[in-house]
Amino acid sequence: MFSKTKPIGCPLTNKRRLDDVDDKILSYLSRDARISNRRIAAELNITEGTVRSRIKRMLDEGLMRITAVTNIDKLKNPCLAFIWIDVDHSGDCERIAQQLSDIPEMGFVAKMLGRFDILAITLVQDPEQLTGFLHTNISTIKGIRRTETSLGVNFVKHDYRVSHIVD
């Protein structure tokens, strides 16, 4: 899988903008990260060396990363658990978010503006597994005032490439 690493709504720390060729390369990689540089080059009518150097530059500059992800469509009973968290003191938000992100099963952690301080997302098989996960992993973190959870059980659309940035 491919993803751009710029968080949505956050300014780029690296001022380089992706050009049209970069975007086209990323488009191919987002559909199949195993596609060969040679095939991308042939499709875009550029050299394989150009594809290779652009991918290397984007990786080196942290503009993208290539990784494997679980296809949740193939799991028996996948449920995305959304865990909305209120913290006791705003000064603890960074520490708590970091502790949550250190939990291997946690797939997403973000500090939020609005009703809750933190949103954490993990994948579970059923409500009982979520309950055990909350008691074992979340309730043990000092400074959490309360949590509210919801389960996503029927996926209408699931696109791994949710980090595609709209210009």
Short mmCIF file of C-alpha atoms in Angstrom, two decimals:
data_model
loop_
_atom_site.label_atom_id
_atom_site.label_comp_id
_atom_site.label_asym_id
_atom_site.label_seq_id
_atom_site.Cartn_x
_atom_site.Cartn_y
_atom_site.Cartn_z
CA MET A 1 0.00 0.00 0.00
CA PHE A 2 1.04 3.56 -0.57
CA SER A 3 0.18 6.66 1.39
CA LYS A 4 1.20 10.28 1.32
CA THR A 5 2.46 11.19 4.76
CA LYS A 6 1.16 14.77 5.02
CA PRO A 7 -1.70 14.72 7.55
CA ILE A 8 -4.90 16.24 6.21
CA GLY A 9 -5.27 19.85 7.29
CA CYS A 10 -1.65 20.24 8.35
CA PRO A 11 0.96 22.36 6.58
CA LEU A 12 3.83 20.61 4.86
CA THR A 13 7.10 20.98 6.71
CA ASN A 14 8.83 20.17 3.43
CA LYS A 15 7.96 22.91 0.94
CA ARG A 16 8.39 20.72 -2.18
CA ARG A 17 5.19 20.25 -4.11
CA LEU A 18 4.43 17.11 -6.02
CA ASP A 19 4.25 17.74 -9.75
CA ASP A 20 2.03 16.00 -12.29
CA VAL A 21 4.54 13.20 -12.94
CA ASP A 22 4.91 12.54 -9.18
CA ASP A 23 1.12 12.40 -8.83
CA LYS A 24 0.84 9.93 -11.71
CA ILE A 25 3.56 7.70 -10.23
CA LEU A 26 1.78 7.82 -6.86
CA SER A 27 -1.50 6.95 -8.54
CA TYR A 28 0.00 3.74 -9.96
CA LEU A 29 1.63 2.85 -6.64
CA SER A 30 -1.60 3.48 -4.73
CA ARG A 31 -3.39 0.85 -6.81
CA ASP A 32 -0.54 -1.68 -6.62
CA ALA A 33 2.64 -0.90 -4.69
CA ARG A 34 4.29 -3.95 -6.31
CA ILE A 35 4.05 -2.52 -9.82
CA SER A 36 7.44 -2.38 -11.52
CA ASN A 37 9.20 0.87 -12.25
CA ARG A 38 9.50 -0.36 -15.84
CA ARG A 39 5.73 -0.68 -16.21
CA ILE A 40 5.08 2.75 -14.69
CA ALA A 41 7.69 4.24 -17.03
CA ALA A 42 6.08 2.60 -20.06
CA GLU A 43 2.60 3.80 -19.03
CA LEU A 44 3.81 7.38 -18.50
CA ASN A 45 6.22 7.40 -21.46
CA ILE A 46 9.22 8.31 -19.29
CA THR A 47 12.41 6.43 -18.45
CA GLU A 48 12.62 3.79 -15.76
CA GLY A 49 15.45 5.81 -14.18
CA THR A 50 13.14 8.81 -13.86
CA VAL A 51 10.53 6.70 -12.07
CA ARG A 52 13.17 5.14 -9.79
CA SER A 53 14.76 8.50 -8.88
CA ARG A 54 11.40 10.18 -8.23
CA ILE A 55 10.24 7.32 -5.99
CA LYS A 56 13.55 7.44 -4.11
CA ARG A 57 13.30 11.23 -3.68
CA MET A 58 9.70 11.04 -2.42
CA LEU A 59 10.66 8.28 0.02
CA ASP A 60 13.81 10.09 1.20
CA GLU A 61 11.91 13.34 1.72
CA GLY A 62 9.11 11.61 3.60
CA LEU A 63 6.52 12.58 0.99
CA MET A 64 5.31 8.99 0.76
CA ARG A 65 5.88 5.54 2.16
CA ILE A 66 5.19 2.08 0.83
CA THR A 67 3.78 -0.49 3.24
CA ALA A 68 1.57 -3.59 3.42
CA VAL A 69 -1.83 -3.45 5.09
CA THR A 70 -4.41 -6.03 6.08
CA ASN A 71 -7.37 -6.22 3.72
CA ILE A 72 -10.24 -5.98 6.19
CA ASP A 73 -12.67 -7.10 3.49
CA LYS A 74 -11.16 -10.59 3.87
CA LEU A 75 -11.54 -10.81 7.66
CA LYS A 76 -14.37 -12.86 9.17
CA ASN A 77 -16.15 -10.15 11.23
CA PRO A 78 -14.20 -6.90 11.00
CA CYS A 79 -15.43 -4.02 13.15
CA LEU A 80 -13.66 -0.69 13.30
CA ALA A 81 -13.76 0.52 16.89
CA PHE A 82 -13.80 4.29 17.25
CA ILE A 83 -12.69 5.25 20.75
CA TRP A 84 -13.39 8.88 21.60
CA ILE A 85 -11.39 9.99 24.64
CA ASP A 86 -11.68 12.86 27.12
CA VAL A 87 -8.58 13.57 29.18
CA ASP A 88 -8.50 15.06 32.69
CA HIS A 89 -6.06 17.85 31.85
CA SER A 90 -5.21 19.22 28.41
CA GLY A 91 -1.53 19.13 29.35
CA ASP A 92 -1.77 15.32 29.47
CA CYS A 93 -3.14 15.02 25.94
CA GLU A 94 0.25 14.55 24.24
CA ARG A 95 1.40 11.89 26.74
CA ILE A 96 -1.86 9.97 26.52
CA ALA A 97 -1.92 10.12 22.71
CA GLN A 98 1.64 8.77 22.67
CA GLN A 99 0.75 5.94 25.06
CA LEU A 100 -2.20 5.04 22.85
CA SER A 101 -0.04 5.08 19.73
CA ASP A 102 2.39 2.69 21.44
CA ILE A 103 -0.35 0.02 21.63
CA PRO A 104 0.38 -2.32 18.68
CA GLU A 105 -3.30 -2.98 17.91
CA MET A 106 -4.05 0.73 17.60
CA GLY A 107 -4.24 1.73 13.94
CA PHE A 108 -4.96 5.44 14.29
CA VAL A 109 -4.52 8.03 17.03
CA ALA A 110 -5.19 11.76 16.64
CA LYS A 111 -5.51 14.73 18.96
CA MET A 112 -8.79 16.40 18.13
CA LEU A 113 -10.47 19.77 18.28
CA GLY A 114 -14.09 19.64 19.37
CA ARG A 115 -16.06 17.50 21.79
CA PHE A 116 -13.31 14.95 22.48
CA ASP A 117 -9.58 15.35 23.03
CA ILE A 118 -8.38 12.19 21.26
CA LEU A 119 -9.73 9.74 18.69
CA ALA A 120 -8.23 6.26 18.59
CA ILE A 121 -9.25 3.57 16.09
CA THR A 122 -8.58 -0.14 16.23
CA LEU A 123 -9.95 -3.24 14.52
CA VAL A 124 -11.87 -5.83 16.56
CA GLN A 125 -13.95 -8.92 15.79
CA ASP A 126 -16.89 -8.21 18.12
CA PRO A 127 -18.11 -6.10 21.07
CA GLU A 128 -16.71 -8.58 23.61
CA GLN A 129 -13.23 -8.23 22.14
CA LEU A 130 -13.61 -4.44 22.25
CA THR A 131 -14.64 -4.60 25.91
CA GLY A 132 -11.56 -6.66 26.79
CA PHE A 133 -9.35 -4.31 24.78
CA LEU A 134 -10.75 -1.26 26.58
CA HIS A 135 -10.30 -2.78 30.03
CA THR A 136 -6.81 -4.11 29.33
CA ASN A 137 -5.31 -1.27 27.31
CA ILE A 138 -7.29 1.95 27.67
CA SER A 139 -8.58 2.04 31.25
CA THR A 140 -5.06 1.51 32.58
CA ILE A 141 -3.82 4.84 31.16
CA LYS A 142 -3.72 7.54 33.82
CA GLY A 143 -5.39 10.81 32.94
CA ILE A 144 -8.25 9.47 30.84
CA ARG A 145 -11.50 10.93 32.19
CA ARG A 146 -13.91 8.94 30.04
CA THR A 147 -14.29 7.17 26.72
CA GLU A 148 -17.11 6.74 24.29
CA THR A 149 -16.95 4.02 21.67
CA SER A 150 -18.76 3.15 18.50
CA LEU A 151 -18.35 0.25 16.11
CA GLY A 152 -18.30 0.42 12.33
CA VAL A 153 -19.81 -2.89 11.26
CA ASN A 154 -20.92 -2.55 7.64
CA PHE A 155 -18.36 -1.03 5.34
CA VAL A 156 -19.94 0.84 2.47
CA LYS A 157 -16.54 1.97 1.21
CA HIS A 158 -13.11 1.10 2.50
CA ASP A 159 -10.21 2.67 0.65
CA TYR A 160 -6.71 2.24 2.05
CA ARG A 161 -5.71 5.41 0.23
CA VAL A 162 -7.71 7.71 2.51
CA SER A 163 -4.65 9.90 2.83
CA HIS A 164 -4.94 11.16 -0.76
CA ILE A 165 -4.60 14.90 -0.46
CA VAL A 166 -6.92 17.08 -2.53
CA ASP A 167 -5.08 20.13 -3.88
#
